[in-house]
Tab-separated table of C-alpha atoms and ligand atoms in Angstrom:
chain	number	residue	atom	x	y	z
A	1132	MET	CA	-100.907	122.121	81.285
A	1133	SER	CA	-97.321	121.489	82.241
A	1134	SER	CA	-95.513	124.310	84.306
A	1135	LYS	CA	-93.193	124.808	81.364
A	1136	SER	CA	-95.699	125.484	78.880
A	1137	ARG	CA	-97.397	127.737	81.164
A	1138	LEU	CA	-94.470	129.497	81.778
A	1139	ARG	CA	-94.118	129.944	78.044
A	1140	LEU	CA	-97.719	131.266	77.679
A	1141	LEU	CA	-97.013	133.754	80.418
A	1142	SER	CA	-93.969	135.181	78.887
A	1143	VAL	CA	-95.796	135.319	75.670
A	1144	VAL	CA	-98.691	137.231	77.149
A	1145	ALA	CA	-96.127	139.499	79.033
A	1146	GLY	CA	-94.403	140.153	75.810
A	1147	VAL	CA	-97.686	141.280	74.325
A	1148	VAL	CA	-98.733	143.292	76.850
A	1149	TYR	CA	-95.337	144.906	77.113
A	1150	GLN	CA	-95.393	145.780	73.619
A	1151	TRP	CA	-99.226	147.089	73.635
A	1152	LEU	CA	-98.012	149.325	76.614
A	1153	LEU	CA	-95.127	150.658	74.482
A	1154	THR	CA	-97.490	151.633	71.664
A	1155	CYS	CA	-100.263	153.160	73.776
A	1156	VAL	CA	-98.350	155.117	76.046
A	1157	ALA	CA	-96.807	156.318	72.919
A	1158	ALA	CA	-94.620	159.047	74.659
A	1159	SER	CA	-91.055	158.093	75.253
A	1160	PRO	CA	-89.527	158.176	78.969
A	1161	ASP	CA	-87.151	160.805	77.908
A	1162	PRO	CA	-88.186	163.675	80.211
A	1163	ARG	CA	-86.891	166.394	77.791
A	1164	CYS	CA	-89.715	165.165	75.269
A	1165	PRO	CA	-92.916	167.333	75.247
A	1166	GLU	CA	-96.013	166.004	76.877
A	1167	THR	CA	-98.033	162.904	75.461
A	1168	SER	CA	-100.641	165.128	73.972
A	1169	CYS	CA	-98.141	166.653	71.560
A	1170	CYS	CA	-97.908	163.241	69.927
A	1171	GLN	CA	-101.383	163.581	68.309
A	1172	ARG	CA	-100.217	167.383	67.064
A	1173	ASP	CA	-97.928	168.172	64.273
A	1174	ASP	CA	-97.151	172.053	65.191
A	1175	GLY	CA	-94.203	173.902	65.907
A	1176	ALA	CA	-95.538	174.749	69.661
A	1177	CYS	CA	-94.764	171.361	70.561
A	1178	TRP	CA	-92.041	170.397	68.305
A	1179	ARG	CA	-89.381	173.079	68.588
A	1180	HIS	CA	-86.510	171.285	69.129
A	1181	GLY	CA	-84.592	169.103	66.479
A	1182	LEU	CA	-83.188	166.751	68.967
A	1183	TRP	CA	-86.580	165.874	70.623
A	1184	THR	CA	-88.549	165.184	67.665
A	1185	ARG	CA	-92.117	163.576	67.109
A	1186	ALA	CA	-90.410	160.545	65.277
A	1187	TYR	CA	-88.364	160.015	68.536
A	1188	CYS	CA	-90.686	160.937	71.363
A	1189	CYS	CA	-93.717	159.355	69.843
A	1190	ALA	CA	-92.580	156.545	67.749
A	1191	LEU	CA	-95.779	156.135	65.831
A	1192	GLY	CA	-96.326	154.130	62.749
A	1193	GLY	CA	-93.122	153.717	60.516
A	1194	ALA	CA	-91.164	156.042	62.902
A	1195	ALA	CA	-91.795	153.149	65.626
A	1196	ASP	CA	-88.922	151.034	63.374
A	1197	CYS	CA	-86.410	153.905	63.372
A	1198	TYR	CA	-86.757	154.402	67.389
A	1199	ARG	CA	-87.287	151.290	68.896
A	1200	TRP	CA	-88.333	151.897	72.525
A	1201	GLY	CA	-87.370	149.012	74.989
A	1202	GLU	CA	-85.058	147.253	72.621
A	1203	ASP	CA	-81.419	146.710	73.139
A	1204	SER	CA	-78.391	144.391	71.829
A	1205	PRO	CA	-75.745	143.590	74.040
A	1206	GLY	CA	-72.089	143.839	73.214
A	1207	GLY	CA	-70.748	144.925	69.660
A	1208	ASP	CA	-69.706	148.144	70.968
A	1209	VAL	CA	-67.426	150.167	68.395
A	1210	ALA	CA	-67.648	153.490	70.405
A	1211	VAL	CA	-69.449	155.047	73.272
A	1212	HIS	CA	-70.468	158.674	73.452
A	1213	SER	CA	-72.591	161.177	75.592
A	1214	ALA	CA	-75.745	162.395	73.925
A	1215	HIS	CA	-78.648	164.889	74.465
A	1216	SER	CA	-81.287	162.276	73.141
A	1217	GLY	CA	-81.571	159.303	70.781
A	1218	VAL	CA	-82.142	161.645	67.783
A	1219	GLN	CA	-78.567	162.668	68.376
A	1220	CYS	CA	-77.293	159.384	69.082
A	1221	ARG	CA	-78.686	158.205	65.745
A	1222	HIS	CA	-76.905	161.032	63.973
A	1223	ILE	CA	-73.500	160.179	65.880
A	1224	CYS	CA	-74.122	156.652	64.517
A	1225	GLN	CA	-74.603	157.926	60.850
A	1226	ALA	CA	-71.509	159.947	61.224
A	1227	HIS	CA	-69.148	157.057	62.278
A	1228	GLU	CA	-67.239	154.975	59.665
A	1229	THR	CA	-68.761	151.686	60.769
A	1230	CYS	CA	-71.357	151.802	62.951
A	1231	ALA	CA	-74.510	149.715	62.244
A	1232	TYR	CA	-76.611	150.131	65.249
A	1233	TRP	CA	-77.093	152.363	67.996
A	1234	THR	CA	-78.455	152.359	71.645
A	1235	TYR	CA	-79.315	155.152	73.736
A	1236	ILE	CA	-80.125	155.274	77.484
A	1237	VAL	CA	-82.170	158.191	78.369
A	1238	ASN	CA	-80.893	160.789	80.920
A	1239	ALA	CA	-83.949	160.015	83.772
A	1240	PRO	CA	-83.505	159.911	87.494
A	1241	GLN	CA	-84.602	155.994	87.252
A	1242	VAL	CA	-81.668	155.302	85.205
A	1243	PRO	CA	-78.299	154.688	87.094
A	1244	GLU	CA	-76.106	157.635	86.990
A	1245	ASN	CA	-73.325	156.227	85.161
A	1246	LEU	CA	-75.545	155.035	82.229
A	1247	ARG	CA	-77.734	158.372	81.894
A	1248	GLY	CA	-77.323	159.900	78.117
A	1249	ARG	CA	-74.774	157.203	77.170
A	1250	CYS	CA	-74.920	156.357	73.206
A	1251	PHE	CA	-73.475	153.169	72.092
A	1252	LEU	CA	-72.484	152.643	68.775
A	1253	LYS	CA	-72.432	149.113	67.479
A	1254	SER	CA	-71.187	146.882	64.675
A	1255	GLU	CA	-73.187	144.844	62.291
A	1256	SER	CA	-73.258	141.841	64.738
A	1257	ALA	CA	-75.651	143.881	66.947
A	1258	VAL	CA	-78.393	143.631	64.414
A	1259	ALA	CA	-78.565	140.160	64.915
A	1260	ASN	CA	-78.655	140.077	68.667
A	1261	ARG	CA	-81.533	142.693	69.093
A	1262	GLY	CA	-83.759	141.784	71.994
A	1263	VAL	CA	-86.337	143.240	74.493
A	1264	ALA	CA	-84.890	145.350	77.485
A	1265	HIS	CA	-85.963	147.799	79.919
A	1266	PRO	CA	-88.300	151.157	79.073
A	1267	PHE	CA	-85.348	153.698	79.362
A	1268	VAL	CA	-83.618	152.502	76.186
A	1269	VAL	CA	-84.160	153.242	72.565
A	1270	SER	CA	-82.260	151.550	69.871
A	1271	GLY	CA	-82.034	151.543	65.861
A	1272	GLU	CA	-80.077	151.040	62.599
A	1273	ARG	CA	-77.863	153.494	61.150
A	1274	LEU	CA	-80.383	153.752	58.486
A	1275	CYS	CA	-84.226	153.741	58.766
A	1276	GLN	CA	-86.041	152.559	55.647
A	1277	HIS	CA	-89.338	154.546	56.756
A	1278	PHE	CA	-87.293	157.971	56.534
A	1279	GLY	CA	-86.164	157.279	53.052
A	1280	GLU	CA	-83.066	158.822	53.974
A	1281	GLY	CA	-79.937	156.912	52.598
A	1282	LEU	CA	-78.308	153.766	50.954
A	1283	SER	CA	-76.124	151.153	51.848
A	1284	PHE	CA	-72.690	151.239	50.831
A	1285	ALA	CA	-73.513	148.385	48.038
A	1286	ALA	CA	-76.528	150.317	46.696
A	1287	ALA	CA	-74.772	153.648	46.471
A	1288	ARG	CA	-72.231	151.722	44.071
A	1289	GLU	CA	-74.826	150.652	41.609
A	1290	ARG	CA	-76.243	154.033	40.491
A	1291	ILE	CA	-75.972	155.479	37.201
A	1292	GLY	CA	-76.278	159.358	36.423
A	1293	LEU	CA	-78.954	161.311	34.758
A	1294	GLN	CA	-79.489	160.458	31.424
A	1295	THR	CA	-81.983	163.149	30.058
A	1296	PRO	CA	-82.359	165.879	29.663
A	1297	THR	CA	-78.684	166.568	27.978
A	1298	TRP	CA	-76.631	168.339	30.432
A	1299	ARG	CA	-73.107	168.137	29.258
A	1300	THR	CA	-71.005	170.153	26.857
A	1301	SER	CA	-67.185	170.599	26.067
A	1302	VAL	CA	-65.005	173.282	24.442
A	1303	GLY	CA	-62.956	170.740	22.598
A	1304	VAL	CA	-64.022	167.942	21.191
A	1305	THR	CA	-64.313	165.069	23.462
A	1306	GLU	CA	-65.043	161.149	23.515
A	1307	GLY	CA	-68.540	159.969	24.065
A	1308	ARG	CA	-70.315	162.865	22.025
A	1309	ALA	CA	-73.251	160.809	21.733
A	1310	ALA	CA	-74.561	162.113	25.077
A	1311	MET	CA	-73.451	165.564	24.814
A	1312	LEU	CA	-75.122	168.840	23.374
A	1313	PRO	CA	-74.790	168.848	19.698
A	1314	GLY	CA	-72.844	172.237	19.697
A	1315	SER	CA	-69.860	170.327	22.217
A	1316	GLY	CA	-66.492	171.299	20.493
A	1317	THR	CA	-67.722	174.013	17.944
A	1318	GLU	CA	-67.336	177.574	18.100
A	1319	HIS	CA	-70.709	178.011	19.298
A	1320	TRP	CA	-70.941	175.602	22.305
A	1321	PHE	CA	-70.996	178.539	24.977
A	1322	ARG	CA	-74.295	179.884	23.325
A	1323	GLU	CA	-75.855	176.557	23.379
A	1324	ALA	CA	-74.729	175.837	27.135
A	1325	ALA	CA	-76.225	179.435	27.889
A	1326	LYS	CA	-79.599	178.012	26.508
A	1327	ALA	CA	-79.332	174.570	28.759
A	1328	LEU	CA	-78.622	176.546	31.685
A	1329	GLU	CA	-81.621	178.885	31.122
A	1330	GLU	CA	-83.792	175.580	30.232
A	1331	VAL	CA	-82.607	173.089	32.416
A	1332	GLY	CA	-81.365	174.856	35.254
A	1333	PHE	CA	-77.810	173.419	34.979
A	1334	VAL	CA	-75.189	172.693	32.385
A	1335	VAL	CA	-71.569	170.919	33.051
A	1336	ILE	CA	-68.443	171.624	30.948
A	1337	LEU	CA	-66.427	168.774	30.735
A	1338	ASP	CA	-63.177	170.073	29.999
A	1339	ALA	CA	-63.325	173.453	31.656
A	1340	MET	CA	-60.026	173.420	34.176
A	1341	PRO	CA	-56.616	172.435	32.489
A	1342	ASP	CA	-55.038	169.400	34.493
A	1343	ALA	CA	-52.400	171.642	35.846
A	1344	GLN	CA	-54.535	173.609	37.664
A	1345	THR	CA	-56.759	170.767	38.943
A	1346	ALA	CA	-53.589	169.147	40.546
A	1347	GLY	CA	-52.639	172.273	42.417
A	1348	LEU	CA	-56.155	173.000	43.681
A	1349	LEU	CA	-56.652	169.215	44.569
A	1350	GLN	CA	-53.442	169.337	46.886
A	1351	THR	CA	-54.836	172.872	48.582
A	1352	ALA	CA	-58.339	171.642	49.066
A	1353	LYS	CA	-57.488	168.214	50.723
A	1354	GLN	CA	-55.219	170.253	53.229
A	1355	VAL	CA	-58.298	172.750	53.934
A	1356	ALA	CA	-60.441	169.374	54.493
A	1357	GLU	CA	-57.671	168.127	56.822
A	1358	LYS	CA	-57.648	171.027	58.779
A	1359	MET	CA	-61.536	170.767	59.023
A	1360	LEU	CA	-61.356	167.268	59.941
A	1361	ALA	CA	-58.833	167.677	62.637
A	1362	LEU	CA	-61.804	169.905	64.495
A	1363	ASP	CA	-64.416	166.936	63.801
A	1364	PRO	CA	-63.151	163.609	65.067
A	1365	GLU	CA	-66.500	162.389	65.049
A	1366	ARG	CA	-67.360	163.276	61.421
A	1367	LEU	CA	-70.572	165.130	62.528
A	1368	GLY	CA	-69.998	167.558	59.554
A	1369	ASN	CA	-71.707	170.724	59.225
A	1370	ARG	CA	-74.027	169.970	56.343
A	1371	GLY	CA	-75.252	166.306	57.887
A	1372	PRO	CA	-73.039	163.412	59.073
A	1373	ARG	CA	-69.836	163.219	57.065
A	1374	ARG	CA	-70.775	166.086	54.990
A	1375	TYR	CA	-68.922	169.429	55.287
A	1376	SER	CA	-69.459	173.117	53.476
A	1377	PHE	CA	-66.099	174.801	53.333
A	1378	GLY	CA	-67.427	178.234	53.195
A	1379	GLY	CA	-69.928	177.156	56.120
A	1380	ALA	CA	-66.396	176.785	58.089
A	1381	SER	CA	-65.059	180.275	57.446
A	1382	ARG	CA	-65.554	183.405	58.783
A	1383	THR	CA	-65.811	185.346	55.696
A	1384	LEU	CA	-68.305	182.610	54.383
A	1385	HIS	CA	-65.661	182.054	51.803
A	1386	LEU	CA	-62.352	180.631	50.814
A	1387	MET	CA	-61.064	182.971	48.169
A	1388	HIS	CA	-58.350	184.090	50.550
A	1389	ILE	CA	-56.814	180.390	50.100
A	1390	PRO	CA	-54.141	180.374	47.344
A	1391	GLY	CA	-55.516	178.765	44.290
A	1392	TRP	CA	-59.237	179.251	45.017
A	1393	GLU	CA	-59.419	182.508	43.126
A	1394	HIS	CA	-58.882	180.348	39.716
A	1395	LEU	CA	-62.668	179.350	40.129
A	1396	LEU	CA	-63.561	183.084	39.715
A	1397	ASP	CA	-61.241	183.289	36.933
A	1398	ASN	CA	-61.970	180.105	34.381
A	1399	GLU	CA	-62.165	181.088	30.889
A	1400	PRO	CA	-64.987	178.848	29.418
A	1401	VAL	CA	-67.101	179.446	32.652
A	1402	ASN	CA	-66.949	183.268	32.143
A	1403	ARG	CA	-67.648	182.583	28.564
A	1404	LEU	CA	-70.697	180.884	29.303
A	1405	LEU	CA	-72.314	183.179	32.215
A	1406	SER	CA	-71.387	186.338	29.710
A	1407	ALA	CA	-73.660	184.651	27.183
A	1408	TYR	CA	-76.344	183.934	29.808
A	1409	TYR	CA	-76.168	187.218	31.521
A	1410	SER	CA	-75.996	189.637	28.294
A	1411	ASP	CA	-75.872	192.862	30.771
A	1412	GLY	CA	-73.164	191.291	32.813
A	1413	PHE	CA	-72.567	189.657	36.128
A	1414	LEU	CA	-70.531	190.052	39.207
A	1415	ALA	CA	-68.524	187.464	41.390
A	1416	CYS	CA	-69.384	186.783	44.878
A	1417	GLY	CA	-66.805	184.534	46.197
A	1418	GLY	CA	-66.725	180.702	46.816
A	1419	GLY	CA	-66.399	177.679	48.828
A	1420	GLY	CA	-67.639	174.429	47.855
A	1421	ASP	CA	-68.183	171.278	49.864
A	1422	PHE	CA	-66.495	167.769	50.512
A	1423	VAL	CA	-68.245	164.581	51.469
A	1424	LEU	CA	-66.282	161.947	53.156
A	1425	GLY	CA	-66.170	158.260	51.811
A	1426	GLY	CA	-69.181	155.995	53.347
A	1427	THR	CA	-71.378	158.664	53.976
A	1428	SER	CA	-74.948	156.922	53.947
A	1429	THR	CA	-77.172	159.732	54.148
A	1430	TYR	CA	-78.752	161.933	51.276
A	1431	GLN	CA	-79.208	165.609	52.167
A	1432	SER	CA	-82.702	166.712	51.343
A	1433	LEU	CA	-83.511	168.833	48.526
A	1434	HIS	CA	-83.080	172.462	48.616
A	1435	LEU	CA	-82.230	175.856	47.080
A	1436	ASP	CA	-79.168	177.997	47.927
A	1437	VAL	CA	-80.854	180.900	47.232
A	1438	GLY	CA	-83.636	182.333	49.140
A	1439	GLY	CA	-86.357	185.180	48.720
A	1440	PRO	CA	-88.520	186.516	45.853
A	1441	VAL	CA	-86.391	184.430	43.084
A	1442	HIS	CA	-89.247	182.765	41.272
A	1443	GLY	CA	-90.290	185.999	39.459
A	1444	LEU	CA	-86.900	186.656	37.933
A	1445	GLU	CA	-86.467	185.818	34.309
A	1446	LYS	CA	-82.425	184.855	34.878
A	1447	ALA	CA	-81.034	183.252	37.745
A	1448	PRO	CA	-80.231	185.523	40.608
A	1449	ALA	CA	-77.103	183.781	41.569
A	1450	ILE	CA	-75.046	180.773	40.052
A	1451	GLY	CA	-72.998	178.310	41.678
A	1452	VAL	CA	-70.069	176.627	39.637
A	1453	ASN	CA	-68.466	173.363	41.129
A	1454	PHE	CA	-65.083	171.965	39.728
A	1455	ALA	CA	-64.122	168.319	39.614
A	1456	LEU	CA	-60.478	168.421	40.642
A	1457	GLU	CA	-60.513	164.502	40.060
A	1458	ASP	CA	-62.628	162.037	38.080
A	1459	ILE	CA	-65.961	161.875	40.416
A	1460	SER	CA	-67.660	158.573	39.741
A	1461	CYS	CA	-71.530	158.087	40.594
A	1462	ALA	CA	-70.318	155.929	43.765
A	1463	ASP	CA	-68.559	159.122	44.886
A	1464	ALA	CA	-71.396	160.801	46.428
A	1465	PRO	CA	-72.515	162.816	43.455
A	1466	ILE	CA	-74.971	166.141	43.661
A	1467	ARG	CA	-78.394	165.340	42.379
A	1468	ALA	CA	-80.473	168.076	40.848
A	1469	VAL	CA	-83.786	168.341	39.332
A	1470	PRO	CA	-84.136	169.611	35.957
A	1471	TYR	CA	-86.329	172.664	35.471
A	1472	SER	CA	-86.829	172.779	39.274
A	1473	HIS	CA	-85.143	176.329	39.245
A	1474	LEU	CA	-88.749	177.727	37.626
A	1475	ASN	CA	-90.819	175.783	40.376
A	1476	ALA	CA	-91.949	178.015	43.079
A	1477	THR	CA	-93.305	175.161	45.423
A	1478	GLU	CA	-91.256	173.999	48.247
A	1479	PRO	CA	-89.057	171.071	47.554
A	1480	PRO	CA	-90.038	167.503	48.869
A	1481	ASP	CA	-88.561	166.136	52.010
A	1482	LEU	CA	-86.804	162.832	51.974
A	1483	VAL	CA	-89.714	160.707	52.886
A	1484	SER	CA	-91.705	162.026	50.314
A	1485	GLU	CA	-89.143	162.637	47.417
A	1486	PRO	CA	-90.131	160.833	44.103
A	1487	GLN	CA	-87.420	158.054	43.254
A	1488	GLU	CA	-86.453	159.869	40.047
A	1489	MET	CA	-85.463	162.976	42.104
A	1490	LYS	CA	-83.108	160.743	44.223
A	1491	ASP	CA	-81.687	159.362	41.065
A	1492	ALA	CA	-81.105	162.454	39.130
A	1493	LEU	CA	-77.273	162.279	39.787
A	1494	LEU	CA	-74.573	164.405	37.964
A	1495	CYS	CA	-72.352	162.008	37.316
A	1496	PRO	CA	-69.800	160.755	36.112
A	1497	LEU	CA	-67.691	164.097	36.227
A	1498	PRO	CA	-64.347	163.794	34.878
A	1499	ARG	CA	-61.574	166.107	36.260
A	1500	GLY	CA	-61.658	169.303	35.160
A	1501	SER	CA	-65.577	169.494	34.851
A	1502	ALA	CA	-67.365	172.406	35.684
A	1503	LEU	CA	-70.801	172.194	37.165
A	1504	VAL	CA	-72.611	175.464	36.269
A	1505	ARG	CA	-75.883	175.730	38.034
A	1506	ASP	CA	-78.766	178.143	38.818
A	1507	LEU	CA	-78.794	178.321	42.421
A	1508	ARG	CA	-82.759	178.259	42.449
A	1509	VAL	CA	-82.289	174.577	41.177
A	1510	TRP	CA	-83.486	172.031	43.654
A	1511	HIS	CA	-80.658	169.789	44.471
A	1512	GLY	CA	-78.797	167.676	47.426
A	1513	GLY	CA	-75.947	165.677	48.353
A	1514	THR	CA	-76.417	162.120	47.806
A	1515	PRO	CA	-74.948	158.960	49.498
A	1516	SER	CA	-71.218	157.436	49.018
A	1517	GLY	CA	-70.337	153.782	47.821
A	1518	SER	CA	-66.626	154.667	48.053
A	1519	THR	CA	-63.922	154.799	50.612
A	1520	GLN	CA	-62.746	158.414	48.676
A	1521	THR	CA	-63.433	161.819	50.029
A	1522	ARG	CA	-65.360	163.519	47.227
A	1523	LEU	CA	-64.136	167.500	46.879
A	1524	LEU	CA	-66.253	170.034	44.861
A	1525	PRO	CA	-64.914	173.382	45.648
A	1526	ASN	CA	-66.905	176.226	44.011
A	1527	ALA	CA	-67.265	179.912	42.936
A	1528	GLU	CA	-70.370	181.943	43.169
A	1529	PHE	CA	-71.567	184.654	40.857
A	1530	VAL	CA	-74.886	186.942	40.977
A	1531	SER	CA	-76.952	188.848	38.357
A	1532	LEU	CA	-76.359	192.521	38.378
A	1533	LEU	CA	-80.133	192.802	39.900
A	1534	TRP	CA	-79.474	190.449	42.629
A	1535	GLY	CA	-76.111	191.949	43.325
A	1536	SER	CA	-77.561	195.138	43.822
A	1537	LEU	CA	-80.111	194.026	46.103
A	1538	THR	CA	-77.382	191.883	48.444
A	1539	CYS	CA	-74.555	194.278	48.000
A	1540	GLY	CA	-73.467	195.468	51.514
A	1541	SER	CA	-75.747	193.088	53.322
A	1542	GLY	CA	-73.007	190.582	54.696
A	1543	GLU	CA	-74.981	187.675	54.029
A	1544	ILE	CA	-73.806	184.952	51.567
A	1545	LEU	CA	-74.257	186.006	47.818
A	1546	ASP	CA	-73.071	189.580	48.455
A	1547	PRO	CA	-70.599	190.890	45.690
A	1548	CYS	CA	-69.406	193.545	48.308
A	1549	GLN	CA	-67.751	191.730	50.805
A	1550	PRO	CA	-63.929	191.869	51.566
A	1551	VAL	CA	-63.027	188.106	50.648
A	1552	LEU	CA	-60.346	188.725	48.204
A	1553	PRO	CA	-56.889	189.968	48.991
A	1554	GLN	CA	-55.615	192.942	46.940
A	1555	ALA	CA	-52.142	191.095	45.789
A	1556	VAL	CA	-54.399	188.034	44.601
A	1557	HIS	CA	-57.032	190.196	42.654
A	1558	GLU	CA	-54.079	192.031	40.788
A	1559	ARG	CA	-52.694	188.615	39.353
A	1560	LEU	CA	-56.374	187.965	37.968
A	1561	SER	CA	-57.242	188.083	34.217
A	1562	PRO	CA	-58.957	191.683	33.428
A	1563	PHE	CA	-62.057	190.090	33.169
A	1564	ALA	CA	-62.040	188.497	36.334
A	1565	ARG	CA	-60.488	191.712	38.034
A	1566	ALA	CA	-63.610	193.451	36.715
A	1567	ILE	CA	-66.348	191.046	38.105
A	1568	SER	CA	-64.408	190.676	41.541
A	1569	GLU	CA	-63.622	194.179	42.145
A	1570	ARG	CA	-65.894	194.918	45.186
A	1571	LEU	CA	-64.623	191.503	46.500
A	1572	VAL	CA	-61.026	193.018	47.126
A	1573	ASP	CA	-59.949	193.482	50.831
A	1574	GLY	CA	-58.735	197.015	50.698
A	1575	ALA	CA	-58.058	196.921	54.336
A	1576	GLY	CA	-55.399	194.138	54.185
A	1577	VAL	CA	-56.883	192.065	56.979
A	1578	LEU	CA	-56.815	188.967	55.082
A	1579	GLU	CA	-53.013	189.476	54.263
A	1580	GLN	CA	-52.327	190.165	57.815
A	1581	HIS	CA	-53.695	186.897	58.521
A	1582	ALA	CA	-52.298	185.204	55.659
A	1583	GLY	CA	-50.628	181.681	56.436
A	1584	THR	CA	-52.500	181.177	59.623
A	1585	ASP	CA	-55.782	179.380	60.135
A	1586	ASP	CA	-57.468	182.381	61.626
A	1587	TRP	CA	-60.207	182.105	59.292
A	1588	LEU	CA	-61.361	178.850	60.268
A	1589	ILE	CA	-64.392	178.753	62.965
A	1590	PRO	CA	-63.370	176.398	65.558
A	1591	ASP	CA	-66.730	175.116	66.307
A	1592	PHE	CA	-67.666	175.143	62.851
A	1593	ARG	CA	-69.786	171.960	63.359
A	1594	GLY	CA	-73.201	172.028	62.858
A	1595	TYR	CA	-76.023	170.042	65.068
A	1596	HIS	CA	-78.670	171.125	63.215
A	1597	ARG	CA	-79.471	169.637	59.705
A	1598	HIS	CA	-82.125	170.474	57.220
A	1599	LYS	CA	-85.207	170.516	59.092
A	1600	GLN	CA	-86.684	167.504	57.086
A	1601	GLU	CA	-83.477	165.383	57.961
A	1602	ALA	CA	-83.773	165.941	61.740
A	1603	TYR	CA	-86.877	163.457	62.585
B	2505	NAG	C1	-93.262	171.854	40.505
B	2505	NAG	O1	-92.880	170.432	41.579
B	2505	NAG	C2	-94.175	169.626	42.091
B	2505	NAG	C3	-93.076	168.844	43.210
B	2505	NAG	O2	-92.437	167.693	42.430
B	2505	NAG	C4	-94.846	169.242	40.795
B	2505	NAG	O3	-95.722	168.513	41.457
B	2505	NAG	C5	-95.243	170.422	40.143
B	2505	NAG	O4	-95.950	169.602	38.889
B	2505	NAG	C6	-93.936	171.356	39.585
B	2505	NAG	N1	-94.841	172.478	39.092
B	2505	NAG	C7	-94.122	172.825	37.814
B	2505	NAG	C8	-94.986	174.056	37.626
B	2505	NAG	O5	-93.319	172.318	37.176
């Protein structure tokens, strides 16, 4: 055997031994991971912290492809951050507009001080340059297939909306009636829509808001989004990377003090539908909504927006109504919602086990002026974006009289008795909207005192936590 081929054999053997060591040691060299024996267990005693997850610390099975211990790719850096763990570095990559690959160097005494806890975000070219490095480095791609967590920009552009059951109606006669409820445009549209809401769990009114109102609100919502983004240069979001809840950034949990938002409580078609649905009445409890930046790659896992003993109730304890202020295509990070799931008392599946048909249950396209009326028990979640545009969906929230009597004064979300609406704004509403929002009036004038300021905005609104199933 020549010395050259002997050397080659030796390096192959060393590589195999090294890989074997990586898999059988199993635990990562991150000193903040729990002890190795935890890798054989799945319980909360071992896995308490979302930044040191079992997938990251143990990298067993399919997760070994998501957290590639001992792998690096030199060069191609687009940004460098500090991070507490590889999990966080992965999330920072997903929040970045162009990051395709990340590399994290653990914060361990064996590592030179200037490299400890460094998170390198890299461009597409890094994916081709991957190679074996030292044990204190871990790397991965922006999305890991094993987690079922997202879509490429191209794949996110190719989707179509949920076809069945029929979930669209309109007040006036609109084109494309074939895909709409048969009563669309007739004087009974709202009765039929109330029935769809009851049976399916959601319904969309295509022409709920006039153009003059969507235009004004669009401008306002964009301004609010800009203020939030100025506080989040890394785009970490408060509902997962590049994904934002308006209400989650507000001290009042709502945006009803922002001029224009009150129109969402006073929408004639929506209130007509809700009056038909709740025969004994309902109450407004505020509203906020959400926005998603273009280039968002990840799904938000399926969840309910209301908790507690909600499945014994015949009617929705609470309803959310999202308004499309401009045309939302199926590439614009539409919401997905599972038909009939409002009656299902089991836990929604996590992203890994979610059936494809649920990932494809997209409520799109939504033309400008559409109102998406949703029982808050419906399993729903955000989806990736195949667009460069920000997708905005402000909302208003309503509760049944029964649920409102339970939450009134709780100070939590879906409380119809919190001072979130300025007095002067309330006075300008229609008599019907005034009646359902009476308990929301800020009688003490605190909101008016702070009007025109950004005091409502929580400076550190960013959420480092994600839904449990998305933390990995
Ligand atoms: C509830 O959802 C689960 C998971 O998708 C499904 O297996 C089950 O059949 C559903 N139950 C009902 C009553 O629809």
